Amino acid sequence: QFLTHLRAHGVIPSRAPVIDETPLGRLQRQYGQYLVLERGLAPATVTNYCGYFRGFLSERFGKGPMNLRELDVSTVTTFVVRHAPTMSPGRAKLMGTALRSIFQFLLQRGAIERDLAGCVPRMSDWRLATIPKYLSPDEVERLLQACDCQTSVGRRDQAILLLLARLGLRAGEIVALELDDIHWRAGEMTVRSSKRLPQDRLPLPREVGEALATYIRRDRPTHPTRRVFLCTKAPRRGFTGPSTVSTIVRRALARAGLCPALKGAHLLRHSLATRMLRHGASLPEIGQVLRHRGVNTTEIYAKVDIAGLRALAQPWPLGGGAQ
């Protein structure tokens, strides 16, 4: 980051871009152009697919000659069986999708003779197959108290955690939050979401407002950007992406001595929904607070309503038809 800062101010020369002129590097650039120009995929998807492209071919051919016609079914299944167990189901599905795209590209170019896309194993990741991971209300309070409010970083992190825990904001919405989005006199805030237009307005609880005001007045670095949350170390700028918010959550969990199965920012969104459900809120009400586009997204929280499910459960049948 320091070198990037110096280059941006002309103190040291910019680093010349490194262009991989190996056969694999040239083929990867062609694949990336294919994804952008012919498939119209988003930059993040292109980056993910190109990573699997290089990883698959590097593992198969190493530093030796890259004879693509040697690729066969056993090569594909061996790669998937080796790597899929180390990934989450969603990530494994992404790998399978990327591999199918890679083989379609190679077939289109005439680099392989057979369509190997059909031999990529399918990963099982059924919707609603899992139970949402969440923290109990006591654990949420323990997490919030783990922030050291005597430091600027601690006050910033507590404001972020409160937005996640009390309003159920997504990590990307935290990153995109701007100073003009906070309407202090009205006690409201505007949430910028890439998933839904127009923008949403949410009430600003007093606890959250006080934490935000304290951070902005005392700790937010002076910067021309309107982003609310900035890096505390140079170069001073807004967060680069949602992963920064998830990192803040993971560190807070470690300080609080909590080790849930899910450690990202979405954990607190699940916790808020679960708490609302157990206090009598209906699924449509929860969906409205979390700003879901459809009730299908909210229905997964029905699984954690143990009392409601117990009322629906039928008694287990005993032998001979006796109940």
PDB file of N, CA, C and O in Angstrom, residues 126-177:
ATOM      1  N   TRP A 126     -28.042 -28.056  -2.803  1.00  0.00           N
ATOM      2  CA  TRP A 126     -29.459 -27.752  -2.953  1.00  0.00           C
ATOM      3  C   TRP A 126     -29.850 -26.545  -2.118  1.00  0.00           C
ATOM      4  O   TRP A 126     -29.386 -26.371  -0.996  1.00  0.00           O
ATOM      5  N   ARG A 127     -30.728 -25.743  -2.690  1.00  0.00           N
ATOM      6  CA  ARG A 127     -31.239 -24.592  -1.971  1.00  0.00           C
ATOM      7  C   ARG A 127     -32.064 -25.050  -0.761  1.00  0.00           C
ATOM      8  O   ARG A 127     -32.774 -26.042  -0.829  1.00  0.00           O
ATOM      9  N   LEU A 128     -31.949 -24.324   0.337  1.00  0.00           N
ATOM     10  CA  LEU A 128     -32.652 -24.606   1.593  1.00  0.00           C
ATOM     11  C   LEU A 128     -32.203 -25.905   2.256  1.00  0.00           C
ATOM     12  O   LEU A 128     -32.876 -26.425   3.137  1.00  0.00           O
ATOM     13  N   ALA A 129     -31.051 -26.448   1.823  1.00  0.00           N
ATOM     14  CA  ALA A 129     -30.581 -27.710   2.402  1.00  0.00           C
ATOM     15  C   ALA A 129     -29.921 -27.503   3.760  1.00  0.00           C
ATOM     16  O   ALA A 129     -29.764 -28.450   4.523  1.00  0.00           O
ATOM     17  N   THR A 130     -29.513 -26.274   4.072  1.00  0.00           N
ATOM     18  CA  THR A 130     -28.812 -26.014   5.323  1.00  0.00           C
ATOM     19  C   THR A 130     -29.641 -25.078   6.200  1.00  0.00           C
ATOM     20  O   THR A 130     -30.603 -24.454   5.752  1.00  0.00           O
ATOM     21  N   ILE A 131     -29.224 -24.984   7.442  1.00  0.00           N
ATOM     22  CA  ILE A 131     -29.851 -24.082   8.405  1.00  0.00           C
ATOM     23  C   ILE A 131     -29.002 -22.823   8.509  1.00  0.00           C
ATOM     24  O   ILE A 131     -27.774 -22.909   8.558  1.00  0.00           O
ATOM     25  N   PRO A 132     -29.599 -21.631   8.520  1.00  0.00           N
ATOM     26  CA  PRO A 132     -28.805 -20.405   8.630  1.00  0.00           C
ATOM     27  C   PRO A 132     -27.942 -20.409   9.889  1.00  0.00           C
ATOM     28  O   PRO A 132     -28.389 -20.797  10.965  1.00  0.00           O
ATOM     29  N   LYS A 133     -26.705 -19.989   9.736  1.00  0.00           N
ATOM     30  CA  LYS A 133     -25.795 -19.875  10.874  1.00  0.00           C
ATOM     31  C   LYS A 133     -26.028 -18.523  11.539  1.00  0.00           C
ATOM     32  O   LYS A 133     -26.128 -17.499  10.875  1.00  0.00           O
ATOM     33  N   TYR A 134     -26.097 -18.509  12.866  1.00  0.00           N
ATOM     34  CA  TYR A 134     -26.407 -17.263  13.563  1.00  0.00           C
ATOM     35  C   TYR A 134     -25.800 -17.289  14.957  1.00  0.00           C
ATOM     36  O   TYR A 134     -25.381 -18.348  15.474  1.00  0.00           O
ATOM     37  N   LEU A 135     -25.772 -16.111  15.575  1.00  0.00           N
ATOM     38  CA  LEU A 135     -25.343 -15.959  16.958  1.00  0.00           C
ATOM     39  C   LEU A 135     -26.571 -15.703  17.824  1.00  0.00           C
ATOM     40  O   LEU A 135     -27.547 -15.096  17.377  1.00  0.00           O
ATOM     41  N   SER A 136     -26.509 -16.141  19.057  1.00  0.00           N
ATOM     42  CA  SER A 136     -27.573 -15.832  20.006  1.00  0.00           C
ATOM     43  C   SER A 136     -27.486 -14.350  20.380  1.00  0.00           C
ATOM     44  O   SER A 136     -26.437 -13.711  20.193  1.00  0.00           O
ATOM     45  N   PRO A 137     -28.572 -13.768  20.914  1.00  0.00           N
ATOM     46  CA  PRO A 137     -28.507 -12.350  21.322  1.00  0.00           C
ATOM     47  C   PRO A 137     -27.368 -12.056  22.292  1.00  0.00           C
ATOM     48  O   PRO A 137     -26.725 -11.007  22.197  1.00  0.00           O
ATOM     49  N   ASP A 138     -27.107 -12.970  23.244  1.00  0.00           N
ATOM     50  CA  ASP A 138     -26.005 -12.755  24.187  1.00  0.00           C
ATOM     51  C   ASP A 138     -24.665 -12.749  23.471  1.00  0.00           C
ATOM     52  O   ASP A 138     -23.763 -11.967  23.814  1.00  0.00           O
ATOM     53  N   GLU A 139     -24.503 -13.604  22.474  1.00  0.00           N
ATOM     54  CA  GLU A 139     -23.247 -13.645  21.729  1.00  0.00           C
ATOM     55  C   GLU A 139     -23.062 -12.391  20.878  1.00  0.00           C
ATOM     56  O   GLU A 139     -21.929 -11.903  20.709  1.00  0.00           O
ATOM     57  N   VAL A 140     -24.162 -11.864  20.335  1.00  0.00           N
ATOM     58  CA  VAL A 140     -24.068 -10.615  19.563  1.00  0.00           C
ATOM     59  C   VAL A 140     -23.585  -9.482  20.466  1.00  0.00           C
ATOM     60  O   VAL A 140     -22.703  -8.692  20.085  1.00  0.00           O
ATOM     61  N   GLU A 141     -24.150  -9.383  21.687  1.00  0.00           N
ATOM     62  CA  GLU A 141     -23.713  -8.337  22.611  1.00  0.00           C
ATOM     63  C   GLU A 141     -22.265  -8.532  23.021  1.00  0.00           C
ATOM     64  O   GLU A 141     -21.512  -7.558  23.153  1.00  0.00           O
ATOM     65  N   ARG A 142     -21.872  -9.781  23.183  1.00  0.00           N
ATOM     66  CA  ARG A 142     -20.477 -10.078  23.528  1.00  0.00           C
ATOM     67  C   ARG A 142     -19.543  -9.651  22.399  1.00  0.00           C
ATOM     68  O   ARG A 142     -18.441  -9.138  22.641  1.00  0.00           O
ATOM     69  N   LEU A 143     -20.000  -9.838  21.171  1.00  0.00           N
ATOM     70  CA  LEU A 143     -19.205  -9.434  20.007  1.00  0.00           C
ATOM     71  C   LEU A 143     -19.038  -7.920  19.966  1.00  0.00           C
ATOM     72  O   LEU A 143     -17.936  -7.402  19.725  1.00  0.00           O
ATOM     73  N   LEU A 144     -20.125  -7.182  20.229  1.00  0.00           N
ATOM     74  CA  LEU A 144     -20.058  -5.724  20.192  1.00  0.00           C
ATOM     75  C   LEU A 144     -19.159  -5.174  21.301  1.00  0.00           C
ATOM     76  O   LEU A 144     -18.437  -4.192  21.102  1.00  0.00           O
ATOM     77  N   GLN A 145     -19.183  -5.820  22.455  1.00  0.00           N
ATOM     78  CA  GLN A 145     -18.373  -5.355  23.573  1.00  0.00           C
ATOM     79  C   GLN A 145     -16.893  -5.682  23.407  1.00  0.00           C
ATOM     80  O   GLN A 145     -16.055  -5.146  24.134  1.00  0.00           O
ATOM     81  N   ALA A 146     -16.579  -6.535  22.427  1.00  0.00           N
ATOM     82  CA  ALA A 146     -15.185  -6.905  22.204  1.00  0.00           C
ATOM     83  C   ALA A 146     -14.389  -5.804  21.527  1.00  0.00           C
ATOM     84  O   ALA A 146     -13.164  -5.877  21.452  1.00  0.00           O
ATOM     85  N   CYS A 147     -15.079  -4.766  21.010  1.00  0.00           N
ATOM     86  CA  CYS A 147     -14.388  -3.646  20.364  1.00  0.00           C
ATOM     87  C   CYS A 147     -13.811  -2.711  21.430  1.00  0.00           C
ATOM     88  O   CYS A 147     -14.503  -2.358  22.385  1.00  0.00           O
ATOM     89  N   ASP A 148     -12.583  -2.318  21.258  1.00  0.00           N
ATOM     90  CA  ASP A 148     -11.930  -1.397  22.187  1.00  0.00           C
ATOM     91  C   ASP A 148     -12.291   0.032  21.791  1.00  0.00           C
ATOM     92  O   ASP A 148     -11.688   0.623  20.890  1.00  0.00           O
ATOM     93  N   CYS A 149     -13.272   0.596  22.468  1.00  0.00           N
ATOM     94  CA  CYS A 149     -13.765   1.925  22.114  1.00  0.00           C
ATOM     95  C   CYS A 149     -12.841   3.039  22.594  1.00  0.00           C
ATOM     96  O   CYS A 149     -13.176   4.226  22.457  1.00  0.00           O
ATOM     97  N   GLN A 150     -11.671   2.688  23.146  1.00  0.00           N
ATOM     98  CA  GLN A 150     -10.675   3.687  23.496  1.00  0.00           C
ATOM     99  C   GLN A 150      -9.748   4.001  22.328  1.00  0.00           C
ATOM    100  O   GLN A 150      -8.898   4.887  22.433  1.00  0.00           O
ATOM    101  N   THR A 151      -9.893   3.280  21.235  1.00  0.00           N
ATOM    102  CA  THR A 151      -9.052   3.480  20.062  1.00  0.00           C
ATOM    103  C   THR A 151      -9.925   3.872  18.870  1.00  0.00           C
ATOM    104  O   THR A 151     -11.122   3.564  18.830  1.00  0.00           O
ATOM    105  N   SER A 152      -9.314   4.520  17.889  1.00  0.00           N
ATOM    106  CA  SER A 152     -10.061   4.937  16.701  1.00  0.00           C
ATOM    107  C   SER A 152     -10.522   3.739  15.890  1.00  0.00           C
ATOM    108  O   SER A 152     -11.647   3.719  15.375  1.00  0.00           O
ATOM    109  N   VAL A 153      -9.676   2.719  15.784  1.00  0.00           N
ATOM    110  CA  VAL A 153     -10.058   1.515  15.042  1.00  0.00           C
ATOM    111  C   VAL A 153     -11.212   0.807  15.742  1.00  0.00           C
ATOM    112  O   VAL A 153     -12.159   0.335  15.095  1.00  0.00           O
ATOM    113  N   GLY A 154     -11.166   0.757  17.070  1.00  0.00           N
ATOM    114  CA  GLY A 154     -12.234   0.101  17.818  1.00  0.00           C
ATOM    115  C   GLY A 154     -13.559   0.818  17.653  1.00  0.00           C
ATOM    116  O   GLY A 154     -14.610   0.184  17.510  1.00  0.00           O
ATOM    117  N   ARG A 155     -13.548   2.158  17.647  1.00  0.00           N
ATOM    118  CA  ARG A 155     -14.793   2.909  17.469  1.00  0.00           C
ATOM    119  C   ARG A 155     -15.342   2.742  16.048  1.00  0.00           C
ATOM    120  O   ARG A 155     -16.552   2.644  15.852  1.00  0.00           O
ATOM    121  N   ARG A 156     -14.446   2.709  15.063  1.00  0.00           N
ATOM    122  CA  ARG A 156     -14.901   2.468  13.692  1.00  0.00           C
ATOM    123  C   ARG A 156     -15.517   1.087  13.565  1.00  0.00           C
ATOM    124  O   ARG A 156     -16.600   0.918  12.988  1.00  0.00           O
ATOM    125  N   ASP A 157     -14.840   0.077  14.110  1.00  0.00           N
ATOM    126  CA  ASP A 157     -15.331  -1.294  13.982  1.00  0.00           C
ATOM    127  C   ASP A 157     -16.656  -1.481  14.716  1.00  0.00           C
ATOM    128  O   ASP A 157     -17.544  -2.205  14.241  1.00  0.00           O
ATOM    129  N   GLN A 158     -16.821  -0.820  15.857  1.00  0.00           N
ATOM    130  CA  GLN A 158     -18.091  -0.950  16.578  1.00  0.00           C
ATOM    131  C   GLN A 158     -19.239  -0.332  15.783  1.00  0.00           C
ATOM    132  O   GLN A 158     -20.348  -0.888  15.743  1.00  0.00           O
ATOM    133  N   ALA A 159     -19.006   0.791  15.118  1.00  0.00           N
ATOM    134  CA  ALA A 159     -20.044   1.399  14.288  1.00  0.00           C
ATOM    135  C   ALA A 159     -20.441   0.456  13.150  1.00  0.00           C
ATOM    136  O   ALA A 159     -21.623   0.308  12.825  1.00  0.00           O
ATOM    137  N   ILE A 160     -19.459  -0.202  12.553  1.00  0.00           N
ATOM    138  CA  ILE A 160     -19.742  -1.147  11.463  1.00  0.00           C
ATOM    139  C   ILE A 160     -20.530  -2.338  11.988  1.00  0.00           C
ATOM    140  O   ILE A 160     -21.524  -2.772  11.381  1.00  0.00           O
ATOM    141  N   LEU A 161     -20.109  -2.883  13.131  1.00  0.00           N
ATOM    142  CA  LEU A 161     -20.790  -4.051  13.689  1.00  0.00           C
ATOM    143  C   LEU A 161     -22.228  -3.716  14.096  1.00  0.00           C
ATOM    144  O   LEU A 161     -23.129  -4.550  13.953  1.00  0.00           O
ATOM    145  N   LEU A 162     -22.453  -2.508  14.586  1.00  0.00           N
ATOM    146  CA  LEU A 162     -23.808  -2.106  14.946  1.00  0.00           C
ATOM    147  C   LEU A 162     -24.705  -2.004  13.713  1.00  0.00           C
ATOM    148  O   LEU A 162     -25.879  -2.382  13.755  1.00  0.00           O
ATOM    149  N   LEU A 163     -24.186  -1.487  12.614  1.00  0.00           N
ATOM    150  CA  LEU A 163     -24.964  -1.433  11.377  1.00  0.00           C
ATOM    151  C   LEU A 163     -25.332  -2.834  10.907  1.00  0.00           C
ATOM    152  O   LEU A 163     -26.434  -3.067  10.404  1.00  0.00           O
ATOM    153  N   LEU A 164     -24.415  -3.766  11.066  1.00  0.00           N
ATOM    154  CA  LEU A 164     -24.691  -5.149  10.667  1.00  0.00           C
ATOM    155  C   LEU A 164     -25.681  -5.818  11.607  1.00  0.00           C
ATOM    156  O   LEU A 164     -26.599  -6.518  11.165  1.00  0.00           O
ATOM    157  N   ALA A 165     -25.505  -5.604  12.906  1.00  0.00           N
ATOM    158  CA  ALA A 165     -26.300  -6.331  13.899  1.00  0.00           C
ATOM    159  C   ALA A 165     -27.681  -5.731  14.122  1.00  0.00           C
ATOM    160  O   ALA A 165     -28.648  -6.466  14.359  1.00  0.00           O
ATOM    161  N   ARG A 166     -27.825  -4.414  14.046  1.00  0.00           N
ATOM    162  CA  ARG A 166     -29.104  -3.772  14.348  1.00  0.00           C
ATOM    163  C   ARG A 166     -29.964  -3.530  13.104  1.00  0.00           C
ATOM    164  O   ARG A 166     -31.192  -3.527  13.201  1.00  0.00           O
ATOM    165  N   LEU A 167     -29.327  -3.327  11.952  1.00  0.00           N
ATOM    166  CA  LEU A 167     -30.079  -3.037  10.733  1.00  0.00           C
ATOM    167  C   LEU A 167     -29.952  -4.134   9.682  1.00  0.00           C
ATOM    168  O   LEU A 167     -30.646  -4.097   8.665  1.00  0.00           O
ATOM    169  N   GLY A 168     -29.064  -5.106   9.890  1.00  0.00           N
ATOM    170  CA  GLY A 168     -28.934  -6.210   8.943  1.00  0.00           C
ATOM    171  C   GLY A 168     -28.361  -5.797   7.601  1.00  0.00           C
ATOM    172  O   GLY A 168     -28.681  -6.415   6.580  1.00  0.00           O
ATOM    173  N   LEU A 169     -27.512  -4.772   7.571  1.00  0.00           N
ATOM    174  CA  LEU A 169     -26.935  -4.350   6.304  1.00  0.00           C
ATOM    175  C   LEU A 169     -25.998  -5.412   5.742  1.00  0.00           C
ATOM    176  O   LEU A 169     -25.398  -6.197   6.487  1.00  0.00           O
ATOM    177  N   ARG A 170     -25.884  -5.450   4.436  1.00  0.00           N
ATOM    178  CA  ARG A 170     -24.918  -6.318   3.763  1.00  0.00           C
ATOM    179  C   ARG A 170     -23.547  -5.643   3.792  1.00  0.00           C
ATOM    180  O   ARG A 170     -23.430  -4.419   3.925  1.00  0.00           O
ATOM    181  N   ALA A 171     -22.500  -6.452   3.617  1.00  0.00           N
ATOM    182  CA  ALA A 171     -21.140  -5.903   3.637  1.00  0.00           C
ATOM    183  C   ALA A 171     -20.951  -4.867   2.538  1.00  0.00           C
ATOM    184  O   ALA A 171     -20.341  -3.814   2.750  1.00  0.00           O
ATOM    185  N   GLY A 172     -21.473  -5.141   1.339  1.00  0.00           N
ATOM    186  CA  GLY A 172     -21.337  -4.186   0.248  1.00  0.00           C
ATOM    187  C   GLY A 172     -22.042  -2.875   0.520  1.00  0.00           C
ATOM    188  O   GLY A 172     -21.602  -1.812   0.057  1.00  0.00           O
ATOM    189  N   GLU A 173     -23.135  -2.916   1.275  1.00  0.00           N
ATOM    190  CA  GLU A 173     -23.863  -1.698   1.622  1.00  0.00           C
ATOM    191  C   GLU A 173     -23.083  -0.857   2.632  1.00  0.00           C
ATOM    192  O   GLU A 173     -23.160   0.373   2.617  1.00  0.00           O
ATOM    193  N   ILE A 174     -22.323  -1.532   3.507  1.00  0.00           N
ATOM    194  CA  ILE A 174     -21.450  -0.813   4.434  1.00  0.00           C
ATOM    195  C   ILE A 174     -20.368  -0.070   3.651  1.00  0.00           C
ATOM    196  O   ILE A 174     -20.062   1.096   3.906  1.00  0.00           O
ATOM    197  N   VAL A 175     -19.773  -0.764   2.684  1.00  0.00           N
ATOM    198  CA  VAL A 175     -18.700  -0.168   1.888  1.00  0.00           C
ATOM    199  C   VAL A 175     -19.209   1.044   1.120  1.00  0.00           C
ATOM    200  O   VAL A 175     -18.532   2.076   1.023  1.00  0.00           O
ATOM    201  N   ALA A 176     -20.422   0.965   0.560  1.00  0.00           N
ATOM    202  CA  ALA A 176     -20.964   2.026  -0.296  1.00  0.00           C
ATOM    203  C   ALA A 176     -21.583   3.175   0.486  1.00  0.00           C
ATOM    204  O   ALA A 176     -21.944   4.196  -0.113  1.00  0.00           O
ATOM    205  N   LEU A 177     -21.714   3.056   1.795  1.00  0.00           N
ATOM    206  CA  LEU A 177     -22.371   4.092   2.593  1.00  0.00           C
ATOM    207  C   LEU A 177     -21.607   5.408   2.501  1.00  0.00           C
ATOM    208  O   LEU A 177     -20.383   5.450   2.678  1.00  0.00           O
TER     209      LEU A 177
END
